[in-house]
XYZ file of C-alpha atoms in Angstrom:
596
model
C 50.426 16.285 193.582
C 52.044 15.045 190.334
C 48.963 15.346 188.624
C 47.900 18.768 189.846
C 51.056 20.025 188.599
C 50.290 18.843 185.236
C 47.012 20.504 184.824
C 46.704 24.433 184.646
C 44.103 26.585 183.761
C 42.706 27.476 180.728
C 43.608 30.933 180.917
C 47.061 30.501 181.954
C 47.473 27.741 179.379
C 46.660 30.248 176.722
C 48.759 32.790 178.414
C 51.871 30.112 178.406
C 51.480 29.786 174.785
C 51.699 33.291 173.790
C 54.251 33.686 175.586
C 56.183 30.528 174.470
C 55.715 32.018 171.108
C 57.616 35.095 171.840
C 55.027 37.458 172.703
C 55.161 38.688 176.092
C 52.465 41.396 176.797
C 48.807 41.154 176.592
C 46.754 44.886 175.872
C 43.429 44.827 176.979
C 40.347 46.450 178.988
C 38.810 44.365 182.514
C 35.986 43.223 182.947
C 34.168 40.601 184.449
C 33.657 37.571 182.328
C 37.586 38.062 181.733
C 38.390 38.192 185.635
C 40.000 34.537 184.974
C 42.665 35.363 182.788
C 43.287 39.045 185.235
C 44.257 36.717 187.544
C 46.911 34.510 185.753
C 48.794 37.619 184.775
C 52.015 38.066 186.309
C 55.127 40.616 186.770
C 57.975 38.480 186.920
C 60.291 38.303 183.607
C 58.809 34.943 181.833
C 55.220 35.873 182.660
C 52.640 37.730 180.331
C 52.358 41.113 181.116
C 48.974 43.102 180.743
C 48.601 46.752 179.259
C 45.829 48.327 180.309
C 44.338 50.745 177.837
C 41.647 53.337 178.116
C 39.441 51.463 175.791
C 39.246 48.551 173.433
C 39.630 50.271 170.548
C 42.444 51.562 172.192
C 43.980 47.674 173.008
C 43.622 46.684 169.873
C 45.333 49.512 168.125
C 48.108 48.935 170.352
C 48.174 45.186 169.690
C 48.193 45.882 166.002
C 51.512 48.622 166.623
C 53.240 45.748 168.488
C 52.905 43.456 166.018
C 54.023 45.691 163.358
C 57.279 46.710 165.284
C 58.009 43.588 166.724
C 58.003 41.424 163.841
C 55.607 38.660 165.978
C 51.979 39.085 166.701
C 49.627 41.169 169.044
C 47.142 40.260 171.444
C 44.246 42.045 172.691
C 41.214 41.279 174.755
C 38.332 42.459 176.156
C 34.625 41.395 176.989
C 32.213 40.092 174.414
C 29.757 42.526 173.439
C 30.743 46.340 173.767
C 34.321 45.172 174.158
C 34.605 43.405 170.982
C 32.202 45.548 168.978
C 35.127 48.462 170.053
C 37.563 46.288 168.209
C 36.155 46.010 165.179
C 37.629 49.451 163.569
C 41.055 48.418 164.561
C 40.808 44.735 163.680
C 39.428 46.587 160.580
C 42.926 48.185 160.110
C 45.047 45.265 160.664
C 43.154 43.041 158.530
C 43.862 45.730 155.381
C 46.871 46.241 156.236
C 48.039 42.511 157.099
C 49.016 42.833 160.111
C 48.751 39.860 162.322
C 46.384 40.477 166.162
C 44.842 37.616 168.358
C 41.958 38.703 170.040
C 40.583 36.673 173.075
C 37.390 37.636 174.090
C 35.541 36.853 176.486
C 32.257 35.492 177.112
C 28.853 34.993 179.437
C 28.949 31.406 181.081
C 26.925 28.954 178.351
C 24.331 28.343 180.377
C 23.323 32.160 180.742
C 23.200 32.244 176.512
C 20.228 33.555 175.367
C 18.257 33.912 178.646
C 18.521 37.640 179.067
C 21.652 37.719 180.541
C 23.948 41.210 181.101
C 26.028 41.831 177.873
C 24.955 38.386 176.570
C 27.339 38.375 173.136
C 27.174 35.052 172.885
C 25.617 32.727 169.508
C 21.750 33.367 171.102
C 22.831 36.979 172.088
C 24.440 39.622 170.221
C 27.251 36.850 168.342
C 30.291 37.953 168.487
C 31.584 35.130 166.310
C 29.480 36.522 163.738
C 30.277 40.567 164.331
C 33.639 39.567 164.330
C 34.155 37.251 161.389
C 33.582 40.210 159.129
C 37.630 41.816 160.455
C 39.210 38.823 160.792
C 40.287 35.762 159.319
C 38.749 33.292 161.963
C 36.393 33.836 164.699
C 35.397 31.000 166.338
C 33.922 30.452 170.197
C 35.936 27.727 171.875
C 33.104 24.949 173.141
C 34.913 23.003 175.960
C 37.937 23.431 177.969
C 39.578 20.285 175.656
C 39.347 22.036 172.533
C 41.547 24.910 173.661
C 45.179 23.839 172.724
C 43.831 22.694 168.913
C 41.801 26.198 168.393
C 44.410 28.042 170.295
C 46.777 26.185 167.713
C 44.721 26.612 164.226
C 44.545 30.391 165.268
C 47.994 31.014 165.556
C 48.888 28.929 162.329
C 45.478 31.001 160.128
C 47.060 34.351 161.548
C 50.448 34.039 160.546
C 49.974 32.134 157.431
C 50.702 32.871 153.441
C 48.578 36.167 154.522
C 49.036 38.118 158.148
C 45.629 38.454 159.358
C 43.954 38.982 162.877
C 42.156 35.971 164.581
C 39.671 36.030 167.301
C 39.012 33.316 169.817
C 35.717 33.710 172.459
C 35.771 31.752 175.432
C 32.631 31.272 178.003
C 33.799 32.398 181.255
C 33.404 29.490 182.455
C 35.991 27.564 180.183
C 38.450 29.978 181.560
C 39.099 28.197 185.197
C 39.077 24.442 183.924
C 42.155 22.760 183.555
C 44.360 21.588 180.248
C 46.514 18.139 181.091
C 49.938 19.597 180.127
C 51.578 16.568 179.678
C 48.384 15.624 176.920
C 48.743 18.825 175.673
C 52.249 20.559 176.245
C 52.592 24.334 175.821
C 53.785 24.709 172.252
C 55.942 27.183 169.918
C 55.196 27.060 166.140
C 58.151 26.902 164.191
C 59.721 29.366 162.558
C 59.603 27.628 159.120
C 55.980 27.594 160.169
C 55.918 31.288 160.749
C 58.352 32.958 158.060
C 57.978 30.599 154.608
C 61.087 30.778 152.096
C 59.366 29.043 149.668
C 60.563 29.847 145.974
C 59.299 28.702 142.324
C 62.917 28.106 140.790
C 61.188 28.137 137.349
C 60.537 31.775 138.237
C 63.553 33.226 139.467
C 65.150 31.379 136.441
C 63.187 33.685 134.240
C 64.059 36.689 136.542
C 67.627 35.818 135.934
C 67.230 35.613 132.671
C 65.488 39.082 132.345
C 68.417 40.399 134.213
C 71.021 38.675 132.134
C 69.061 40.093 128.956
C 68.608 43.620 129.992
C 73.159 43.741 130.400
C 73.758 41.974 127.130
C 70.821 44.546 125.390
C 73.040 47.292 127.257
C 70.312 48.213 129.644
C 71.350 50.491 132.540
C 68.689 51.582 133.797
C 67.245 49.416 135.913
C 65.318 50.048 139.593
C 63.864 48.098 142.659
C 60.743 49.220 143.871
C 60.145 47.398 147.920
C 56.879 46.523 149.433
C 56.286 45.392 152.903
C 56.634 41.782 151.675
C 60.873 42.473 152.057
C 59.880 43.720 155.936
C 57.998 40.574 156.719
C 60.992 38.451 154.795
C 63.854 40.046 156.718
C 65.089 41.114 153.874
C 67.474 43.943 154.473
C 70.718 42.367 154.420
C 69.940 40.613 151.298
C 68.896 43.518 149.417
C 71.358 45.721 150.368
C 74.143 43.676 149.491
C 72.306 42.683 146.371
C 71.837 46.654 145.419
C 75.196 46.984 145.897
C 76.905 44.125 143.735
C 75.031 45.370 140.669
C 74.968 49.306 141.786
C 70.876 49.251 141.410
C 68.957 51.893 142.997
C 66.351 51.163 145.450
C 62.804 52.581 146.452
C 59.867 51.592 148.571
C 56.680 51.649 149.334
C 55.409 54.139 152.310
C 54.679 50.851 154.308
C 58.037 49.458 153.953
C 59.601 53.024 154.506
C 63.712 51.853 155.723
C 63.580 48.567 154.788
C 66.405 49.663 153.025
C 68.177 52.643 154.373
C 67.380 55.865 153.322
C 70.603 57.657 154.482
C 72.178 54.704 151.702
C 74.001 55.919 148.750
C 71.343 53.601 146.387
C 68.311 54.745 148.374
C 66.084 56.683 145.762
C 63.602 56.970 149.162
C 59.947 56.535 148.563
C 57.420 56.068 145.626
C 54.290 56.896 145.335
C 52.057 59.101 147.788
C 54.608 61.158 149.656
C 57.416 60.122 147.534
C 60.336 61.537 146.874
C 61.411 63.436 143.336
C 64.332 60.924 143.054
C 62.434 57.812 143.434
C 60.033 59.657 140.781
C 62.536 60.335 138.129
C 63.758 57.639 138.486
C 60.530 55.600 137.943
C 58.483 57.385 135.615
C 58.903 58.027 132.156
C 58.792 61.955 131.538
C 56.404 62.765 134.551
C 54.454 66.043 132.933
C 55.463 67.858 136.520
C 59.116 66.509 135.911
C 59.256 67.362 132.444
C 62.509 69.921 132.317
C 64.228 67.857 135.319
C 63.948 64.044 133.639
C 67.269 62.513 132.943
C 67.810 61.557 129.105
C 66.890 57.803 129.974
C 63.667 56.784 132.136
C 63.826 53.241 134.120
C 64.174 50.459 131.630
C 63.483 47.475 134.308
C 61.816 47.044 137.022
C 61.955 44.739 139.802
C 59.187 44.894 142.468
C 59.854 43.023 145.772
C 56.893 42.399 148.070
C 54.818 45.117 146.624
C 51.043 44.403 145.905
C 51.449 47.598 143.680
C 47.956 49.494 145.193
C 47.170 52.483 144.185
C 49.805 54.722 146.174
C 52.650 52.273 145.654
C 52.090 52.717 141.916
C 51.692 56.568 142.061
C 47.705 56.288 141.413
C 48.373 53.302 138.934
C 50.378 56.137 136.909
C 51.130 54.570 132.807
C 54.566 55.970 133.230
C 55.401 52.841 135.161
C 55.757 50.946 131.928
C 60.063 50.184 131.667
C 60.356 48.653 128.065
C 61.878 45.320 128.977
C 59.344 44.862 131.968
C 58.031 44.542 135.227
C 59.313 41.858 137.536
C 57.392 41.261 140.333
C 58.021 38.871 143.088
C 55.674 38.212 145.565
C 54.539 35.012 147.687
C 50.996 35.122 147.222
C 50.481 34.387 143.396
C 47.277 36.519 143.696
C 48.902 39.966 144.096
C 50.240 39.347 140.564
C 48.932 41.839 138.555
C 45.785 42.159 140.881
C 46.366 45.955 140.699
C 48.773 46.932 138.184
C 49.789 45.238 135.127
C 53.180 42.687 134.953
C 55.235 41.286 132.518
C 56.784 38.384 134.825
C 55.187 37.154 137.840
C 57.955 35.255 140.350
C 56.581 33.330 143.355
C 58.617 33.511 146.321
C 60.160 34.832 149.000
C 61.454 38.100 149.034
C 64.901 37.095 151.212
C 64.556 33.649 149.201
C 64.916 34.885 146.010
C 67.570 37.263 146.598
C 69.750 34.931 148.355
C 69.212 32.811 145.292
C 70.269 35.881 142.848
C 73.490 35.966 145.252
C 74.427 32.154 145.097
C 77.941 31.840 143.654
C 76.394 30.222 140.327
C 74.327 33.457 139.776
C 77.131 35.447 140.187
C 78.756 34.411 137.310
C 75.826 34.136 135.145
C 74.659 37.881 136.214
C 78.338 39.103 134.651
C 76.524 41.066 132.180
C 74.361 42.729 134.346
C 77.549 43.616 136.523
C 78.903 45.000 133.600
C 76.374 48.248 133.266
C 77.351 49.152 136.726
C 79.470 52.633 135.659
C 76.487 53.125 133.158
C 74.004 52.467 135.755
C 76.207 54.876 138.669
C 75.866 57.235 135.951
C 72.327 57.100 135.378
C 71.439 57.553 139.500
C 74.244 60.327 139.302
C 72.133 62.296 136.702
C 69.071 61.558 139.021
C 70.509 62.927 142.590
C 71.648 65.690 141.406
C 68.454 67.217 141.547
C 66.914 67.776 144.767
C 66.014 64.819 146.499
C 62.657 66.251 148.063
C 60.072 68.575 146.755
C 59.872 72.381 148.285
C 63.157 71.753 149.940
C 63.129 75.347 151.280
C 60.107 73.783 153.508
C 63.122 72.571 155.278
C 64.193 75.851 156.762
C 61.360 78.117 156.912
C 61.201 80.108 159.665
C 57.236 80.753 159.289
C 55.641 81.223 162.281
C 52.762 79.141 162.235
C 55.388 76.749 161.725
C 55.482 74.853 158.653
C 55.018 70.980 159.125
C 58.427 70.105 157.378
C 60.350 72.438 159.220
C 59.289 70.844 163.136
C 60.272 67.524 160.679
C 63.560 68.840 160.123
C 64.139 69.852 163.697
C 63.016 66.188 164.841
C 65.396 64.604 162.669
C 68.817 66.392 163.585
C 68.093 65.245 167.252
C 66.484 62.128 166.966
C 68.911 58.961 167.310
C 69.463 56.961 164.209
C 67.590 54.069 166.069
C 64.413 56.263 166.161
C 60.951 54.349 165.876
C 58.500 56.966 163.656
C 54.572 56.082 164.285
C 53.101 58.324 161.500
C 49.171 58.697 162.006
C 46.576 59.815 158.844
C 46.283 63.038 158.048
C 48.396 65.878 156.150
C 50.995 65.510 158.653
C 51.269 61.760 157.310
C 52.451 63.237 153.534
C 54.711 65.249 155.534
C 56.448 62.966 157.836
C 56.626 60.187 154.742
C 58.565 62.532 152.716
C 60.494 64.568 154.776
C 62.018 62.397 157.496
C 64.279 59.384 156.437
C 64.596 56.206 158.554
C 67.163 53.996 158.591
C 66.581 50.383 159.086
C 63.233 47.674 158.900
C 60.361 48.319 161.149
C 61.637 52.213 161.858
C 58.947 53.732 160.060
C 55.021 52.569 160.739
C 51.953 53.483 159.308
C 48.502 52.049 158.258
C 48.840 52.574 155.049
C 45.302 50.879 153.430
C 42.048 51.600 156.101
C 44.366 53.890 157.159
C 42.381 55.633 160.360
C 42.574 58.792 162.164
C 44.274 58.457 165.456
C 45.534 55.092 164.774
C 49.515 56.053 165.913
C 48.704 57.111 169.192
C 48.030 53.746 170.822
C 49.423 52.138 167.897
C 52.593 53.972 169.173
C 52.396 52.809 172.363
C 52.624 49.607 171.423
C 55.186 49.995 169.708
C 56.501 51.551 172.594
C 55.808 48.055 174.634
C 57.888 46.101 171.619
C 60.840 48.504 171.587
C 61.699 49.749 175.026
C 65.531 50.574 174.396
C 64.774 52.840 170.734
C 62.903 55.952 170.957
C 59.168 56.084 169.636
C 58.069 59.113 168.176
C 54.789 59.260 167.342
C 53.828 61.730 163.967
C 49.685 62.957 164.492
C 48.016 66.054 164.273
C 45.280 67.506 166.694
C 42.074 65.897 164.133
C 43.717 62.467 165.728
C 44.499 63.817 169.011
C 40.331 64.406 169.228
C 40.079 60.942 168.450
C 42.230 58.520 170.178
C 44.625 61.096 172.305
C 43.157 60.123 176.010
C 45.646 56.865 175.363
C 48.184 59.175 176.330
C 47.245 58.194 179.839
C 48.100 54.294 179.135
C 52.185 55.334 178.406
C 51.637 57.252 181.674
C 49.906 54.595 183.782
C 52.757 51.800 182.814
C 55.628 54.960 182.406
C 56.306 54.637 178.963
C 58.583 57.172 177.287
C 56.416 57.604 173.735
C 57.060 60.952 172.938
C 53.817 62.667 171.055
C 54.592 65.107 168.101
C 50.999 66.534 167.510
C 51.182 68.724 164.005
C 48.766 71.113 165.422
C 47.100 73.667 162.758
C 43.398 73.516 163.958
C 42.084 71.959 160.829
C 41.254 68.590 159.918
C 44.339 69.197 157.132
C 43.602 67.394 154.207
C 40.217 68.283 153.731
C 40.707 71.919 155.247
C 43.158 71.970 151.718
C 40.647 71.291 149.754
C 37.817 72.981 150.841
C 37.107 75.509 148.171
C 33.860 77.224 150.516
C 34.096 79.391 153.219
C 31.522 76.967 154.995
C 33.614 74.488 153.812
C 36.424 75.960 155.569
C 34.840 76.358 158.535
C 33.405 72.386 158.523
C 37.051 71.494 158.312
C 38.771 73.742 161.115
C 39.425 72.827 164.419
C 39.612 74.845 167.928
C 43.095 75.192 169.186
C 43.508 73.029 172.353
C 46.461 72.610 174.465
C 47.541 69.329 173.785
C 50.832 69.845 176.309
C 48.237 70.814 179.054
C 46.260 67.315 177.969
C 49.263 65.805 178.763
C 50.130 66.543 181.822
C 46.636 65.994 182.847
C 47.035 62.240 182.536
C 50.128 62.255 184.188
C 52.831 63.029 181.168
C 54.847 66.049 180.181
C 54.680 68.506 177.137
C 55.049 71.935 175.891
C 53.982 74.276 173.257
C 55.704 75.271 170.730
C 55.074 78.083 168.513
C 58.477 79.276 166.705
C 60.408 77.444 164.605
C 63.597 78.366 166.331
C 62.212 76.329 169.846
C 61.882 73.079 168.420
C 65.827 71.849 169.491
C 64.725 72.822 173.001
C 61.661 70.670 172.876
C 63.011 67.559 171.363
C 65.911 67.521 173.588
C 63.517 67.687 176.325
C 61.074 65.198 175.153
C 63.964 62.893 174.244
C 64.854 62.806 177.934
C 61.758 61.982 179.383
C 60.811 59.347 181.920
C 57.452 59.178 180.388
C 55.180 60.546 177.710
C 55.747 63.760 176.241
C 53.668 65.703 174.113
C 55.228 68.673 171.839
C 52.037 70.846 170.619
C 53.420 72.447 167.575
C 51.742 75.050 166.075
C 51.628 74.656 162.492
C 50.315 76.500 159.590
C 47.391 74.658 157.870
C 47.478 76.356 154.681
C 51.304 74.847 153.405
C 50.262 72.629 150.212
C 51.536 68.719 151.052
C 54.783 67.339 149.357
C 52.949 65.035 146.867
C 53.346 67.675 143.806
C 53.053 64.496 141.237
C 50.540 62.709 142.701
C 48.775 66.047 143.378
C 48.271 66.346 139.161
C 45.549 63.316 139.370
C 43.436 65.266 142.238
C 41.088 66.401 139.493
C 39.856 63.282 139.281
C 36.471 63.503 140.871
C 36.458 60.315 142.512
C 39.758 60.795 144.120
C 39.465 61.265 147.606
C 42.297 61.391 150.256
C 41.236 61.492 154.402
């Protein structure tokens, strides 16, 4: 008996370990060479929990929105074959976008490869292994039941490494039901060192401290922080806040890393880049040619970059203003983002937290006097900057158009939305909208896929989030183009009675490219019928209502706020309002510029 309770199965094994690593739900699609691990899924509070989801694409979406809102990983599965070959647009997604998914496929029995056997994805069949190695950063088919806990193991440690990346592990169905000697092979956490590095290069953030030290003594005021998603990953918050605050610096981010540091914060200059916000582009630039009569007497004369690989939106389409005359700082873990995309004067290796808990020791401190020392000049500088509107069209805000205009239903959202609010924003017009208009308040509040960046993504994206988060609100940001897409996962929050509520930006147009279709066939390619997303809703078993006046969006939110399970608000929006990217919208005449 001793030794029977030693041995489980494979599947539960793997089961035990996500779940021993903090993960505790499993998103996936049935079918029958996975029927071993269906049956090792449980209810109870310690056991791994399965989400089913109307599709794979679907599960893997939704592993990808857990992992981003969680802070751990996500796990998907499904059968080789069509299953996996579903996958590979979202494991497509993550992979850009680093964002860290397990997928565990499954498999025909070995001895059925290459015979001619029913969805035969196998090495002598369709190879999964090889379909999938294309989206992720290992696929490999597990051979025997023994090599499980070291695979199992080397794909956790490759998927949360320097680099987030999805992993994929296949396993024969037959592997599934043998046993793994527990005591041989205990059930295993990584550690966290493992999981969140703080390595820094003390040679570098010697030089950063110098630059800093410099740029007070030269009399330098002017100085910004621009924050990628490398702070998010870092936990980094805390440390930049307080940092921001000791030396009165102001502080922008990246649309990925939207709240990292709060935008309701005195400092926050809100986003840069596509969407951004005019302050965080005054501030920035040097004499923007659309900011030309509003720039303040002095443009940014340092920058520090945190965590940013400095891509094309991050960088404002790799604009030349972004040049500060004593340099750009960038710190970064992976020593390849440094000036991969955009030029820098000083690369620092390290981690974000790292480094700023470094630039707060005691002995910095006193060594950063100078810099402290600018602070009225530098209060002064971000006073001159705030006092011009902090967002672009601001009377977008109020408009009582009816279609309703896009920032308006924004508006309304935010006034009754709880500070704690989870945003999912999906691709599309509504994305430039939501990224610019609505301000979130802490890490992890504000998701998007930001680099692959597909259509639909947020909807089951959203409900994983959903899974990760069940005491803050998720509100997922789309528009109907999405809803065509991957909408019918509206019927997953319903099956497990999630509350995701579902703001669909509805203008019957596919809105980015409906803006710039200059054709009337062009215009007509581009529009949409009007459907009743509230009525496809409650025909998979949530709630929703249409909303056509500005005037009934309070009503709405309230209600959707207080739902017991999804709830779609249809609101009917005007496609013809121009986006809020006015200086990003000056390089559209590029003709290779493109934006889905």
């Amino acid at each position: 008996m001793q030794n029977e309770q030693q041995k489980i199965p494979v599947a539960k094994y793997v089961l035990n370990t996500i779940r021993a690593n903090g993960v505790d739900h499993v998103f996936m699609v049935p079918g029958g060479v996975i029927d071993p691990f269906l049956n090792q899924f449980g209810t109870g509070k310690e056991d791994v929990k399965a989400i089913v989801a109307a599709s794979e694409a679907g599960a893997a979406y939704m592993a990808d929105g857990y992992a981003r809102a969680s802070g751990q990983f996500g796990v998907c599965m499904g059968i080789g074959g069509p299953g996996t070959a579903n996958m590979i647009g979202p494991l497509a997604a993550a992979c850009t976008d680093e964002s860290p998914v397990l997928v565990l496929a499954g498999e025909v029995p070995t001895e059925w490869s290459g015979r001619g056997g029913f969805q035969d994805a196998s090495e002598a069949g369709l190879n999964d292994v090889r379909m999938l190695s294309s989206v992720t950063e290992m696929a490999m088919k597990v051979p025997e039941a023994p090599m499980v806990p070291h695979l199992l193991d080397r794909a956790l440690r490759t998927m949360l490494g320097q680099e987030f990346k999805p992993v994929s592990l296949s396993f024969p169905k037959q592997i599934q039901t043998q046993d793994i000697d527990t005591q041989a092979h205990p059930v295993a956490a990584l550690q966290e060192a493992t999981r969140t590095p703080r390595a820094l290069d003390l040679a570098g953030a010697e030089i950063l401290c110098q630059g800093l030290i410099q740029a007070g003594q030269a009399g330098m005021a002017n100085i910004t922080i621009l924050v990628g998603s490398g702070a998010v990953r870092s936990e980094a918050t805390q440390a930049l806040i307080q940092f921001a605050e000791r030396y009165q610096i102001p502080v922008a981010t990246t649309l990925k890393a939207k709240g990292v540091f709060p935008e309701n914060h005195p400092l926050s200059l809100g986003v840069f880049g596509y969407s951004g916000t005019r302050h965080s582009t005054l501030a920035l630039l040097h004499q923007h040619a659309s900011e030309a009569s509003a720039q303040p007497a002095e443009g940014n004369q340092l920058l520090l970059v945190l965590g940013s690989s400095m891509n094309q939106r991050d960088t404002m389409r790799w604009d030349q203003g972004l040049q500060p005359e004593a340099g750009i700082y960038q710190v970064d873990l992976d020593i390849s983002m440094f000036g991969k995309n955009f030029p820098v004067d000083v690369p620092v290796q390290g981690d974000v937290s790292a480094v700023l808990s470094w630039l707060l020791a005691k002995e910095q401190e006193t060594r950063l006097l100078p810099l402290r020392e600018m602070n009225h000049q530098r209060q002064q500088w971000l006073t001159s900057i705030v006092s011009q509107p902090r967002f672009y069209e601001p009377e977008y805000l109020t408009s009582e158009a009816s279609p309703m205009n896009p920032a308006r239903v924004i508006a309304e959202l935010q006034k009754v939305a709880p500070e704690d609010t989870v945003i999912i924003g999906d691709s599309g017009a509504h994305r430039a909208f939501a990224g610019h208009y609505w301000q979130s308040h802490g890490p992890r509040q504000y998701l998007t896929a930001t680099a692959l960046a597909p259509m639909g993504w947020a909807i089951p994206a959203g409900v994983g989030a959903k899974v990760a988060n069940p005491d803050h609100p998720c509100v997922v940001i789309t528009g109907d183009g999405c809803m065509l897409m991957n909408g019918i996962e509206i019927q997953t929050a319903a099956r497990h009675q999630l509350p995701l509520i579902v703001l669909v930006i509805n203008n019957s147009a596919l809105g980015n490219v409906f803006l710039r279709a200059e054709t009337a066939n062009a215009k007509e390619l581009t529009s949409l019928s009007t459907h009743d997303w509230a009525a496809f809703s409650r025909s998979l078993g949530g709630e929703g209502i249409v909303v056509e006046h500005p005037g009934e969006l309070a009503n709405a939110f309230e209600q959707a706020f207080a739902a017991q399970g999804p709830f779609v608000i249809d609101a009917r929006c005007d496609p013809n309002i121009p986006t809020p990217v006015n200086p990003w919208r000056q390089e559209l005449d590029h003709p290779d510029w493109a934006e889905t």
